[in-house]
């Protein structure tokens, strides 16, 4: 059995760790609530913009653009990870999905990484990967700048296809690593329909679609970053809650061991005192008998 000092040191270490996990739980809970509000405000805009582009394509079934249809050229994969660990299987799940997709795309696939955790991982496994930005505190401005960067790579011919691997938080109990082809957009739903709306384009059809596409890409990236950030914080909340529970159970076990160690020490001292007293009593008896 460990000594009382060793048990006290372990109890102190567990208590300090519990303070850290408790603080991380509270911080992640606050970030999760804020990110959920931002995501709830972003999704309606993104869904409306996607419907508008679909309606334009239906009204213009013969429109041809490299932004729509089948991919041509080098394929790229954008993977969204976290900046930190301690979030359960959040990072592992999205990395596994990205590796599976990269294996399907072949050796010529280009990898773009968001998040410090992914940067460190792929720096060892895919040295040619391109790190774009961190994953903390996603904003609309950051998503817009990221979208412009990726569109510039697409326009220059560096990319012919871009697929995004991110984490979709279905609810507080379920998060799934999702794969979505962002560029080129699927024009399969762009067939003409009876009664399809007629549009007047100002200043031109190309300019309207170009602006709509840039807003669509920025909107999707912002939603994907927020969704992943929500899933990360939700996973960290669960991980820290489990850590707090385990720490409390460990403290209970260590405290019980400490109490038993103290009781054993007290019992030993009482036994030694009783034995000494009995020895003195026997000695006195022997002295009286010899006299």
PDB file of C-alpha atoms in Angstrom:
ATOM      1  CA  UNK A   1       0.000   0.000   0.000  1.00  0.00           C
ATOM      2  CA  UNK A   2       1.203   3.498  -0.832  1.00  0.00           C
ATOM      3  CA  UNK A   3       2.288   5.721   2.017  1.00  0.00           C
ATOM      4  CA  UNK A   4       0.094   8.528   3.321  1.00  0.00           C
ATOM      5  CA  UNK A   5       2.391  11.149   1.775  1.00  0.00           C
ATOM      6  CA  UNK A   6       2.202   9.504  -1.654  1.00  0.00           C
ATOM      7  CA  UNK A   7      -1.592   9.321  -1.434  1.00  0.00           C
ATOM      8  CA  UNK A   8      -1.808  12.997  -0.410  1.00  0.00           C
ATOM      9  CA  UNK A   9       0.397  13.990  -3.371  1.00  0.00           C
ATOM     10  CA  UNK A  10      -1.798  12.010  -5.770  1.00  0.00           C
ATOM     11  CA  UNK A  11      -4.969  13.533  -4.341  1.00  0.00           C
ATOM     12  CA  UNK A  12      -3.516  17.025  -4.765  1.00  0.00           C
ATOM     13  CA  UNK A  13      -2.514  16.274  -8.387  1.00  0.00           C
ATOM     14  CA  UNK A  14      -5.996  14.957  -9.226  1.00  0.00           C
ATOM     15  CA  UNK A  15      -7.612  18.001  -7.623  1.00  0.00           C
ATOM     16  CA  UNK A  16      -5.450  20.339  -9.714  1.00  0.00           C
ATOM     17  CA  UNK A  17      -6.310  18.406 -12.875  1.00  0.00           C
ATOM     18  CA  UNK A  18      -9.998  18.530 -11.984  1.00  0.00           C
ATOM     19  CA  UNK A  19      -9.793  22.320 -11.699  1.00  0.00           C
ATOM     20  CA  UNK A  20      -8.378  22.505 -15.246  1.00  0.00           C
ATOM     21  CA  UNK A  21     -10.952  20.136 -16.765  1.00  0.00           C
ATOM     22  CA  UNK A  22     -13.731  21.998 -14.934  1.00  0.00           C
ATOM     23  CA  UNK A  23     -12.562  25.326 -16.344  1.00  0.00           C
ATOM     24  CA  UNK A  24     -12.305  23.850 -19.854  1.00  0.00           C
ATOM     25  CA  UNK A  25     -15.839  22.486 -19.500  1.00  0.00           C
ATOM     26  CA  UNK A  26     -17.221  25.930 -18.655  1.00  0.00           C
ATOM     27  CA  UNK A  27     -15.274  27.669 -21.435  1.00  0.00           C
ATOM     28  CA  UNK A  28     -16.335  25.140 -24.070  1.00  0.00           C
ATOM     29  CA  UNK A  29     -19.966  25.353 -22.933  1.00  0.00           C
ATOM     30  CA  UNK A  30     -19.933  29.138 -23.401  1.00  0.00           C
ATOM     31  CA  UNK A  31     -18.275  28.906 -26.824  1.00  0.00           C
ATOM     32  CA  UNK A  32     -20.753  26.220 -27.879  1.00  0.00           C
ATOM     33  CA  UNK A  33     -23.785  28.375 -27.028  1.00  0.00           C
ATOM     34  CA  UNK A  34     -22.404  31.353 -28.961  1.00  0.00           C
ATOM     35  CA  UNK A  35     -21.433  29.252 -31.989  1.00  0.00           C
ATOM     36  CA  UNK A  36     -24.882  27.636 -32.098  1.00  0.00           C
ATOM     37  CA  UNK A  37     -26.513  31.060 -32.250  1.00  0.00           C
ATOM     38  CA  UNK A  38     -24.206  32.155 -35.089  1.00  0.00           C
ATOM     39  CA  UNK A  39     -24.854  28.915 -36.970  1.00  0.00           C
ATOM     40  CA  UNK A  40     -28.615  29.274 -36.609  1.00  0.00           C
ATOM     41  CA  UNK A  41     -28.384  32.769 -38.131  1.00  0.00           C
ATOM     42  CA  UNK A  42     -26.080  31.651 -40.980  1.00  0.00           C
ATOM     43  CA  UNK A  43     -27.823  28.546 -42.286  1.00  0.00           C
ATOM     44  CA  UNK A  44     -31.021  30.270 -43.533  1.00  0.00           C
ATOM     45  CA  UNK A  45     -28.942  32.699 -45.640  1.00  0.00           C
ATOM     46  CA  UNK A  46     -26.830  29.907 -47.071  1.00  0.00           C
ATOM     47  CA  UNK A  47     -29.887  27.748 -47.882  1.00  0.00           C
ATOM     48  CA  UNK A  48     -31.653  30.692 -49.554  1.00  0.00           C
ATOM     49  CA  UNK A  49     -28.600  31.478 -51.670  1.00  0.00           C
ATOM     50  CA  UNK A  50     -28.312  27.850 -52.755  1.00  0.00           C
ATOM     51  CA  UNK A  51     -31.977  27.866 -53.833  1.00  0.00           C
ATOM     52  CA  UNK A  52     -31.430  31.038 -55.850  1.00  0.00           C
ATOM     53  CA  UNK A  53     -28.488  29.540 -57.729  1.00  0.00           C
ATOM     54  CA  UNK A  54     -30.494  26.388 -58.393  1.00  0.00           C
ATOM     55  CA  UNK A  55     -33.384  28.470 -59.759  1.00  0.00           C
ATOM     56  CA  UNK A  56     -31.030  30.421 -62.028  1.00  0.00           C
ATOM     57  CA  UNK A  57     -29.599  27.194 -63.418  1.00  0.00           C
ATOM     58  CA  UNK A  58     -33.098  25.865 -64.053  1.00  0.00           C
ATOM     59  CA  UNK A  59     -33.942  29.026 -65.944  1.00  0.00           C
ATOM     60  CA  UNK A  60     -30.692  28.763 -67.959  1.00  0.00           C
ATOM     61  CA  UNK A  61     -30.350  25.032 -68.790  1.00  0.00           C
ATOM     62  CA  UNK A  62     -27.827  25.677 -71.557  1.00  0.00           C
ATOM     63  CA  UNK A  63     -25.470  27.786 -69.474  1.00  0.00           C
ATOM     64  CA  UNK A  64     -21.924  26.457 -69.460  1.00  0.00           C
ATOM     65  CA  UNK A  65     -19.239  27.373 -66.948  1.00  0.00           C
ATOM     66  CA  UNK A  66     -16.293  25.686 -65.288  1.00  0.00           C
ATOM     67  CA  UNK A  67     -18.006  26.466 -61.987  1.00  0.00           C
ATOM     68  CA  UNK A  68     -20.799  24.000 -62.791  1.00  0.00           C
ATOM     69  CA  UNK A  69     -20.905  20.415 -64.011  1.00  0.00           C
ATOM     70  CA  UNK A  70     -18.277  17.698 -63.859  1.00  0.00           C
ATOM     71  CA  UNK A  71     -14.834  18.392 -62.364  1.00  0.00           C
ATOM     72  CA  UNK A  72     -11.858  18.817 -64.670  1.00  0.00           C
ATOM     73  CA  UNK A  73      -8.283  19.050 -63.492  1.00  0.00           C
ATOM     74  CA  UNK A  74      -6.468  18.537 -60.211  1.00  0.00           C
ATOM     75  CA  UNK A  75      -8.593  17.530 -57.265  1.00  0.00           C
ATOM     76  CA  UNK A  76      -8.288  19.249 -53.907  1.00  0.00           C
ATOM     77  CA  UNK A  77      -9.443  18.295 -50.425  1.00  0.00           C
ATOM     78  CA  UNK A  78     -10.064  20.879 -47.705  1.00  0.00           C
ATOM     79  CA  UNK A  79     -10.116  19.298 -44.230  1.00  0.00           C
ATOM     80  CA  UNK A  80     -11.356  21.190 -41.177  1.00  0.00           C
ATOM     81  CA  UNK A  81      -9.826  20.119 -37.853  1.00  0.00           C
ATOM     82  CA  UNK A  82      -9.436  21.808 -34.465  1.00  0.00           C
ATOM     83  CA  UNK A  83      -6.574  23.860 -33.101  1.00  0.00           C
ATOM     84  CA  UNK A  84      -6.447  21.741 -29.937  1.00  0.00           C
ATOM     85  CA  UNK A  85      -7.004  18.202 -28.770  1.00  0.00           C
ATOM     86  CA  UNK A  86      -8.889  16.999 -25.680  1.00  0.00           C
ATOM     87  CA  UNK A  87     -12.071  16.760 -27.760  1.00  0.00           C
ATOM     88  CA  UNK A  88     -12.728  13.041 -27.793  1.00  0.00           C
ATOM     89  CA  UNK A  89     -12.709  11.494 -31.268  1.00  0.00           C
ATOM     90  CA  UNK A  90     -13.533  14.777 -33.053  1.00  0.00           C
ATOM     91  CA  UNK A  91     -10.176  15.227 -34.810  1.00  0.00           C
ATOM     92  CA  UNK A  92      -9.613  11.525 -35.385  1.00  0.00           C
ATOM     93  CA  UNK A  93     -12.952  11.057 -37.169  1.00  0.00           C
ATOM     94  CA  UNK A  94     -12.461  13.922 -39.630  1.00  0.00           C
ATOM     95  CA  UNK A  95      -8.831  12.916 -40.317  1.00  0.00           C
ATOM     96  CA  UNK A  96      -9.893   9.349 -41.062  1.00  0.00           C
ATOM     97  CA  UNK A  97     -12.536  10.598 -43.492  1.00  0.00           C
ATOM     98  CA  UNK A  98      -9.983  12.871 -45.173  1.00  0.00           C
ATOM     99  CA  UNK A  99      -7.451  10.052 -45.530  1.00  0.00           C
ATOM    100  CA  UNK A 100     -10.097   7.805 -47.054  1.00  0.00           C
ATOM    101  CA  UNK A 101     -10.997  10.512 -49.560  1.00  0.00           C
ATOM    102  CA  UNK A 102      -7.336  11.184 -50.397  1.00  0.00           C
ATOM    103  CA  UNK A 103      -6.797   7.467 -51.039  1.00  0.00           C
ATOM    104  CA  UNK A 104      -9.701   7.543 -53.505  1.00  0.00           C
ATOM    105  CA  UNK A 105      -8.457  10.731 -55.213  1.00  0.00           C
ATOM    106  CA  UNK A 106      -4.960   9.360 -55.846  1.00  0.00           C
ATOM    107  CA  UNK A 107      -1.495  10.782 -55.399  1.00  0.00           C
ATOM    108  CA  UNK A 108      -2.195  13.930 -57.416  1.00  0.00           C
ATOM    109  CA  UNK A 109      -4.803  15.193 -54.941  1.00  0.00           C
ATOM    110  CA  UNK A 110      -3.938  18.450 -53.177  1.00  0.00           C
ATOM    111  CA  UNK A 111      -4.579  18.771 -49.464  1.00  0.00           C
ATOM    112  CA  UNK A 112      -5.542  22.024 -47.718  1.00  0.00           C
ATOM    113  CA  UNK A 113      -5.761  22.068 -43.940  1.00  0.00           C
ATOM    114  CA  UNK A 114      -7.620  24.238 -41.436  1.00  0.00           C
ATOM    115  CA  UNK A 115      -6.722  23.820 -37.771  1.00  0.00           C
ATOM    116  CA  UNK A 116      -3.454  23.422 -35.893  1.00  0.00           C
ATOM    117  CA  UNK A 117      -4.183  19.799 -34.979  1.00  0.00           C
ATOM    118  CA  UNK A 118      -4.541  18.857 -38.643  1.00  0.00           C
ATOM    119  CA  UNK A 119      -1.458  20.867 -39.583  1.00  0.00           C
ATOM    120  CA  UNK A 120       0.706  18.919 -37.125  1.00  0.00           C
ATOM    121  CA  UNK A 121      -0.745  15.582 -38.176  1.00  0.00           C
ATOM    122  CA  UNK A 122      -0.500  16.051 -41.938  1.00  0.00           C
ATOM    123  CA  UNK A 123       2.941  17.674 -41.681  1.00  0.00           C
ATOM    124  CA  UNK A 124       4.148  14.179 -40.775  1.00  0.00           C
ATOM    125  CA  UNK A 125       1.926  12.154 -43.114  1.00  0.00           C
ATOM    126  CA  UNK A 126       1.448  14.575 -46.043  1.00  0.00           C
ATOM    127  CA  UNK A 127       4.367  17.058 -46.115  1.00  0.00           C
ATOM    128  CA  UNK A 128       2.962  18.655 -49.283  1.00  0.00           C
ATOM    129  CA  UNK A 129      -0.237  19.739 -47.508  1.00  0.00           C
ATOM    130  CA  UNK A 130      -1.044  23.468 -47.417  1.00  0.00           C
ATOM    131  CA  UNK A 131      -1.994  25.029 -44.085  1.00  0.00           C
ATOM    132  CA  UNK A 132      -4.549  27.823 -44.558  1.00  0.00           C
ATOM    133  CA  UNK A 133      -5.655  29.085 -41.123  1.00  0.00           C
ATOM    134  CA  UNK A 134      -6.617  28.192 -37.568  1.00  0.00           C
ATOM    135  CA  UNK A 135     -10.018  26.893 -36.585  1.00  0.00           C
ATOM    136  CA  UNK A 136     -10.745  29.053 -33.521  1.00  0.00           C
ATOM    137  CA  UNK A 137     -13.412  31.765 -33.567  1.00  0.00           C
ATOM    138  CA  UNK A 138     -14.612  31.497 -37.195  1.00  0.00           C
ATOM    139  CA  UNK A 139     -15.972  34.749 -38.631  1.00  0.00           C
ATOM    140  CA  UNK A 140     -17.731  35.745 -41.836  1.00  0.00           C
ATOM    141  CA  UNK A 141     -14.744  37.886 -42.857  1.00  0.00           C
ATOM    142  CA  UNK A 142     -12.350  34.979 -42.369  1.00  0.00           C
ATOM    143  CA  UNK A 143     -14.634  32.689 -44.382  1.00  0.00           C
ATOM    144  CA  UNK A 144     -14.868  35.270 -47.161  1.00  0.00           C
ATOM    145  CA  UNK A 145     -11.077  35.612 -47.336  1.00  0.00           C
ATOM    146  CA  UNK A 146     -10.724  31.830 -47.356  1.00  0.00           C
ATOM    147  CA  UNK A 147     -13.291  31.558 -50.137  1.00  0.00           C
ATOM    148  CA  UNK A 148     -11.468  34.144 -52.248  1.00  0.00           C
ATOM    149  CA  UNK A 149      -8.214  32.252 -51.770  1.00  0.00           C
ATOM    150  CA  UNK A 150      -9.732  28.928 -52.838  1.00  0.00           C
ATOM    151  CA  UNK A 151     -11.590  30.490 -55.775  1.00  0.00           C
ATOM    152  CA  UNK A 152      -8.337  32.103 -56.938  1.00  0.00           C
ATOM    153  CA  UNK A 153      -6.707  28.668 -56.918  1.00  0.00           C
ATOM    154  CA  UNK A 154      -9.686  27.299 -58.836  1.00  0.00           C
ATOM    155  CA  UNK A 155      -9.649  30.141 -61.385  1.00  0.00           C
ATOM    156  CA  UNK A 156      -5.899  29.787 -61.953  1.00  0.00           C
ATOM    157  CA  UNK A 157      -6.258  26.098 -62.780  1.00  0.00           C
ATOM    158  CA  UNK A 158      -4.413  24.903 -59.670  1.00  0.00           C
ATOM    159  CA  UNK A 159      -7.662  23.137 -58.732  1.00  0.00           C
ATOM    160  CA  UNK A 160     -10.322  21.571 -60.894  1.00  0.00           C
ATOM    161  CA  UNK A 161     -12.358  20.253 -57.984  1.00  0.00           C
ATOM    162  CA  UNK A 162     -12.613  21.084 -54.290  1.00  0.00           C
ATOM    163  CA  UNK A 163     -14.159  18.766 -51.703  1.00  0.00           C
ATOM    164  CA  UNK A 164     -14.628  19.854 -48.090  1.00  0.00           C
ATOM    165  CA  UNK A 165     -14.325  17.416 -45.180  1.00  0.00           C
ATOM    166  CA  UNK A 166     -15.818  18.869 -42.013  1.00  0.00           C
ATOM    167  CA  UNK A 167     -17.868  17.803 -39.000  1.00  0.00           C
ATOM    168  CA  UNK A 168     -21.622  18.226 -39.082  1.00  0.00           C
ATOM    169  CA  UNK A 169     -23.191  18.420 -35.625  1.00  0.00           C
ATOM    170  CA  UNK A 170     -26.600  16.825 -36.100  1.00  0.00           C
ATOM    171  CA  UNK A 171     -27.549  17.430 -32.471  1.00  0.00           C
ATOM    172  CA  UNK A 172     -25.930  17.576 -29.038  1.00  0.00           C
ATOM    173  CA  UNK A 173     -25.537  13.776 -29.051  1.00  0.00           C
ATOM    174  CA  UNK A 174     -24.440  13.134 -32.633  1.00  0.00           C
ATOM    175  CA  UNK A 175     -21.683  14.591 -34.832  1.00  0.00           C
ATOM    176  CA  UNK A 176     -20.689  13.128 -38.197  1.00  0.00           C
ATOM    177  CA  UNK A 177     -17.630  13.735 -40.381  1.00  0.00           C
ATOM    178  CA  UNK A 178     -19.185  14.883 -43.683  1.00  0.00           C
ATOM    179  CA  UNK A 179     -17.858  15.141 -47.234  1.00  0.00           C
ATOM    180  CA  UNK A 180     -19.216  17.815 -49.600  1.00  0.00           C
ATOM    181  CA  UNK A 181     -18.088  18.784 -53.110  1.00  0.00           C
ATOM    182  CA  UNK A 182     -17.979  22.568 -53.110  1.00  0.00           C
ATOM    183  CA  UNK A 183     -16.507  23.211 -56.566  1.00  0.00           C
ATOM    184  CA  UNK A 184     -17.651  22.810 -59.232  1.00  0.00           C
ATOM    185  CA  UNK A 185     -21.296  23.002 -58.244  1.00  0.00           C
ATOM    186  CA  UNK A 186     -23.529  20.134 -59.290  1.00  0.00           C
ATOM    187  CA  UNK A 187     -25.636  21.390 -62.189  1.00  0.00           C
ATOM    188  CA  UNK A 188     -27.684  18.203 -62.321  1.00  0.00           C
ATOM    189  CA  UNK A 189     -30.679  19.988 -60.820  1.00  0.00           C
ATOM    190  CA  UNK A 190     -30.459  22.770 -63.377  1.00  0.00           C
ATOM    191  CA  UNK A 191     -32.797  21.287 -65.954  1.00  0.00           C
ATOM    192  CA  UNK A 192     -35.545  23.511 -67.309  1.00  0.00           C
ATOM    193  CA  UNK A 193     -38.978  23.151 -65.720  1.00  0.00           C
ATOM    194  CA  UNK A 194     -42.394  24.205 -66.880  1.00  0.00           C
ATOM    195  CA  UNK A 195     -43.101  27.631 -65.573  1.00  0.00           C
ATOM    196  CA  UNK A 196     -39.483  28.246 -64.609  1.00  0.00           C
ATOM    197  CA  UNK A 197     -38.853  31.805 -63.551  1.00  0.00           C
ATOM    198  CA  UNK A 198     -37.400  34.209 -66.098  1.00  0.00           C
ATOM    199  CA  UNK A 199     -34.560  36.396 -64.876  1.00  0.00           C
ATOM    200  CA  UNK A 200     -33.236  39.721 -66.054  1.00  0.00           C
ATOM    201  CA  UNK A 201     -29.512  39.940 -65.310  1.00  0.00           C
ATOM    202  CA  UNK A 202     -27.922  43.282 -64.422  1.00  0.00           C
ATOM    203  CA  UNK A 203     -25.239  44.028 -65.436  1.00  0.00           C
ATOM    204  CA  UNK A 204     -24.870  40.552 -67.044  1.00  0.00           C
ATOM    205  CA  UNK A 205     -25.651  36.896 -66.440  1.00  0.00           C
ATOM    206  CA  UNK A 206     -21.958  36.032 -65.933  1.00  0.00           C
ATOM    207  CA  UNK A 207     -21.470  38.817 -63.392  1.00  0.00           C
ATOM    208  CA  UNK A 208     -24.591  37.866 -61.409  1.00  0.00           C
ATOM    209  CA  UNK A 209     -23.595  34.215 -61.251  1.00  0.00           C
ATOM    210  CA  UNK A 210     -20.012  35.110 -60.406  1.00  0.00           C
ATOM    211  CA  UNK A 211     -21.102  37.241 -57.436  1.00  0.00           C
ATOM    212  CA  UNK A 212     -23.665  34.667 -56.336  1.00  0.00           C
ATOM    213  CA  UNK A 213     -21.058  31.920 -56.550  1.00  0.00           C
ATOM    214  CA  UNK A 214     -18.577  33.841 -54.425  1.00  0.00           C
ATOM    215  CA  UNK A 215     -21.244  34.494 -51.808  1.00  0.00           C
ATOM    216  CA  UNK A 216     -22.260  30.835 -51.976  1.00  0.00           C
ATOM    217  CA  UNK A 217     -18.679  29.609 -51.421  1.00  0.00           C
ATOM    218  CA  UNK A 218     -18.082  32.063 -48.571  1.00  0.00           C
ATOM    219  CA  UNK A 219     -21.439  31.180 -47.021  1.00  0.00           C
ATOM    220  CA  UNK A 220     -20.809  27.448 -47.184  1.00  0.00           C
ATOM    221  CA  UNK A 221     -17.314  27.785 -45.739  1.00  0.00           C
ATOM    222  CA  UNK A 222     -18.603  29.953 -42.904  1.00  0.00           C
ATOM    223  CA  UNK A 223     -21.349  27.425 -42.152  1.00  0.00           C
ATOM    224  CA  UNK A 224     -18.856  24.528 -42.330  1.00  0.00           C
ATOM    225  CA  UNK A 225     -16.395  26.307 -40.013  1.00  0.00           C
ATOM    226  CA  UNK A 226     -19.145  27.136 -37.530  1.00  0.00           C
ATOM    227  CA  UNK A 227     -20.589  23.630 -37.715  1.00  0.00           C
ATOM    228  CA  UNK A 228     -17.166  22.102 -37.097  1.00  0.00           C
ATOM    229  CA  UNK A 229     -16.474  24.563 -34.281  1.00  0.00           C
ATOM    230  CA  UNK A 230     -19.796  23.652 -32.643  1.00  0.00           C
ATOM    231  CA  UNK A 231     -19.002  19.955 -32.953  1.00  0.00           C
ATOM    232  CA  UNK A 232     -15.523  20.516 -31.495  1.00  0.00           C
ATOM    233  CA  UNK A 233     -16.843  22.386 -28.455  1.00  0.00           C
ATOM    234  CA  UNK A 234     -19.612  19.848 -27.977  1.00  0.00           C
ATOM    235  CA  UNK A 235     -17.087  17.007 -28.073  1.00  0.00           C
ATOM    236  CA  UNK A 236     -14.829  18.841 -25.618  1.00  0.00           C
ATOM    237  CA  UNK A 237     -17.745  19.457 -23.258  1.00  0.00           C
ATOM    238  CA  UNK A 238     -18.462  15.728 -23.257  1.00  0.00           C
ATOM    239  CA  UNK A 239     -14.796  14.831 -22.810  1.00  0.00           C
ATOM    240  CA  UNK A 240     -14.304  17.269 -19.930  1.00  0.00           C
ATOM    241  CA  UNK A 241     -17.513  16.130 -18.255  1.00  0.00           C
ATOM    242  CA  UNK A 242     -16.282  12.535 -18.388  1.00  0.00           C
ATOM    243  CA  UNK A 243     -12.875  13.655 -17.096  1.00  0.00           C
ATOM    244  CA  UNK A 244     -14.512  15.452 -14.157  1.00  0.00           C
ATOM    245  CA  UNK A 245     -16.583  12.378 -13.331  1.00  0.00           C
ATOM    246  CA  UNK A 246     -13.540  10.116 -13.487  1.00  0.00           C
ATOM    247  CA  UNK A 247     -11.520  12.545 -11.351  1.00  0.00           C
ATOM    248  CA  UNK A 248     -14.261  12.603  -8.725  1.00  0.00           C
ATOM    249  CA  UNK A 249     -14.350   8.804  -8.624  1.00  0.00           C
ATOM    250  CA  UNK A 250     -10.555   8.659  -8.410  1.00  0.00           C
ATOM    251  CA  UNK A 251     -10.573  11.177  -5.557  1.00  0.00           C
ATOM    252  CA  UNK A 252     -13.062   9.005  -3.721  1.00  0.00           C
ATOM    253  CA  UNK A 253     -10.869   5.914  -4.143  1.00  0.00           C
ATOM    254  CA  UNK A 254      -7.708   7.768  -3.085  1.00  0.00           C
ATOM    255  CA  UNK A 255      -9.435   9.308  -0.065  1.00  0.00           C
ATOM    256  CA  UNK A 256     -10.634   5.855   0.990  1.00  0.00           C
ATOM    257  CA  UNK A 257      -7.092   4.493   0.639  1.00  0.00           C
ATOM    258  CA  UNK A 258      -5.730   7.435   2.653  1.00  0.00           C
ATOM    259  CA  UNK A 259      -8.266   6.851   5.425  1.00  0.00           C
ATOM    260  CA  UNK A 260      -7.392   3.162   5.500  1.00  0.00           C
ATOM    261  CA  UNK A 261      -3.693   4.025   5.626  1.00  0.00           C
ATOM    262  CA  UNK A 262      -4.300   6.403   8.531  1.00  0.00           C
ATOM    263  CA  UNK A 263      -6.443   3.841  10.311  1.00  0.00           C
ATOM    264  CA  UNK A 264      -3.770   1.202   9.831  1.00  0.00           C
ATOM    265  CA  UNK A 265      -1.117   3.568  11.228  1.00  0.00           C
ATOM    266  CA  UNK A 266      -3.284   4.416  14.242  1.00  0.00           C
ATOM    267  CA  UNK A 267      -4.036   0.744  14.840  1.00  0.00           C
ATOM    268  CA  UNK A 268      -0.346  -0.068  14.654  1.00  0.00           C
ATOM    269  CA  UNK A 269       0.491   2.696  17.146  1.00  0.00           C
ATOM    270  CA  UNK A 270      -2.215   1.497  19.555  1.00  0.00           C
ATOM    271  CA  UNK A 271      -0.943  -2.061  19.186  1.00  0.00           C
ATOM    272  CA  UNK A 272       2.624  -0.965  19.900  1.00  0.00           C
ATOM    273  CA  UNK A 273       1.516   1.083  22.949  1.00  0.00           C
ATOM    274  CA  UNK A 274      -0.563  -1.817  24.256  1.00  0.00           C
ATOM    275  CA  UNK A 275       2.313  -4.226  23.707  1.00  0.00           C
ATOM    276  CA  UNK A 276       4.727  -1.872  25.508  1.00  0.00           C
ATOM    277  CA  UNK A 277       2.327  -1.420  28.405  1.00  0.00           C
ATOM    278  CA  UNK A 278       1.828  -5.169  28.665  1.00  0.00           C
ATOM    279  CA  UNK A 279       5.607  -5.703  28.615  1.00  0.00           C
ATOM    280  CA  UNK A 280       6.065  -3.181  31.438  1.00  0.00           C
ATOM    281  CA  UNK A 281       3.300  -4.853  33.437  1.00  0.00           C
ATOM    282  CA  UNK A 282       4.874  -8.286  32.982  1.00  0.00           C
ATOM    283  CA  UNK A 283       8.247  -6.855  33.976  1.00  0.00           C
ATOM    284  CA  UNK A 284       6.853  -5.439  37.176  1.00  0.00           C
ATOM    285  CA  UNK A 285       5.208  -8.732  38.011  1.00  0.00           C
ATOM    286  CA  UNK A 286       8.464 -10.580  37.527  1.00  0.00           C
ATOM    287  CA  UNK A 287      10.286  -8.013  39.719  1.00  0.00           C
ATOM    288  CA  UNK A 288       7.734  -8.381  42.526  1.00  0.00           C
ATOM    289  CA  UNK A 289       7.887 -12.173  42.432  1.00  0.00           C
ATOM    290  CA  UNK A 290      11.713 -12.219  42.686  1.00  0.00           C
ATOM    291  CA  UNK A 291      11.589  -9.874  45.667  1.00  0.00           C
TER     292      UNK A 291
END
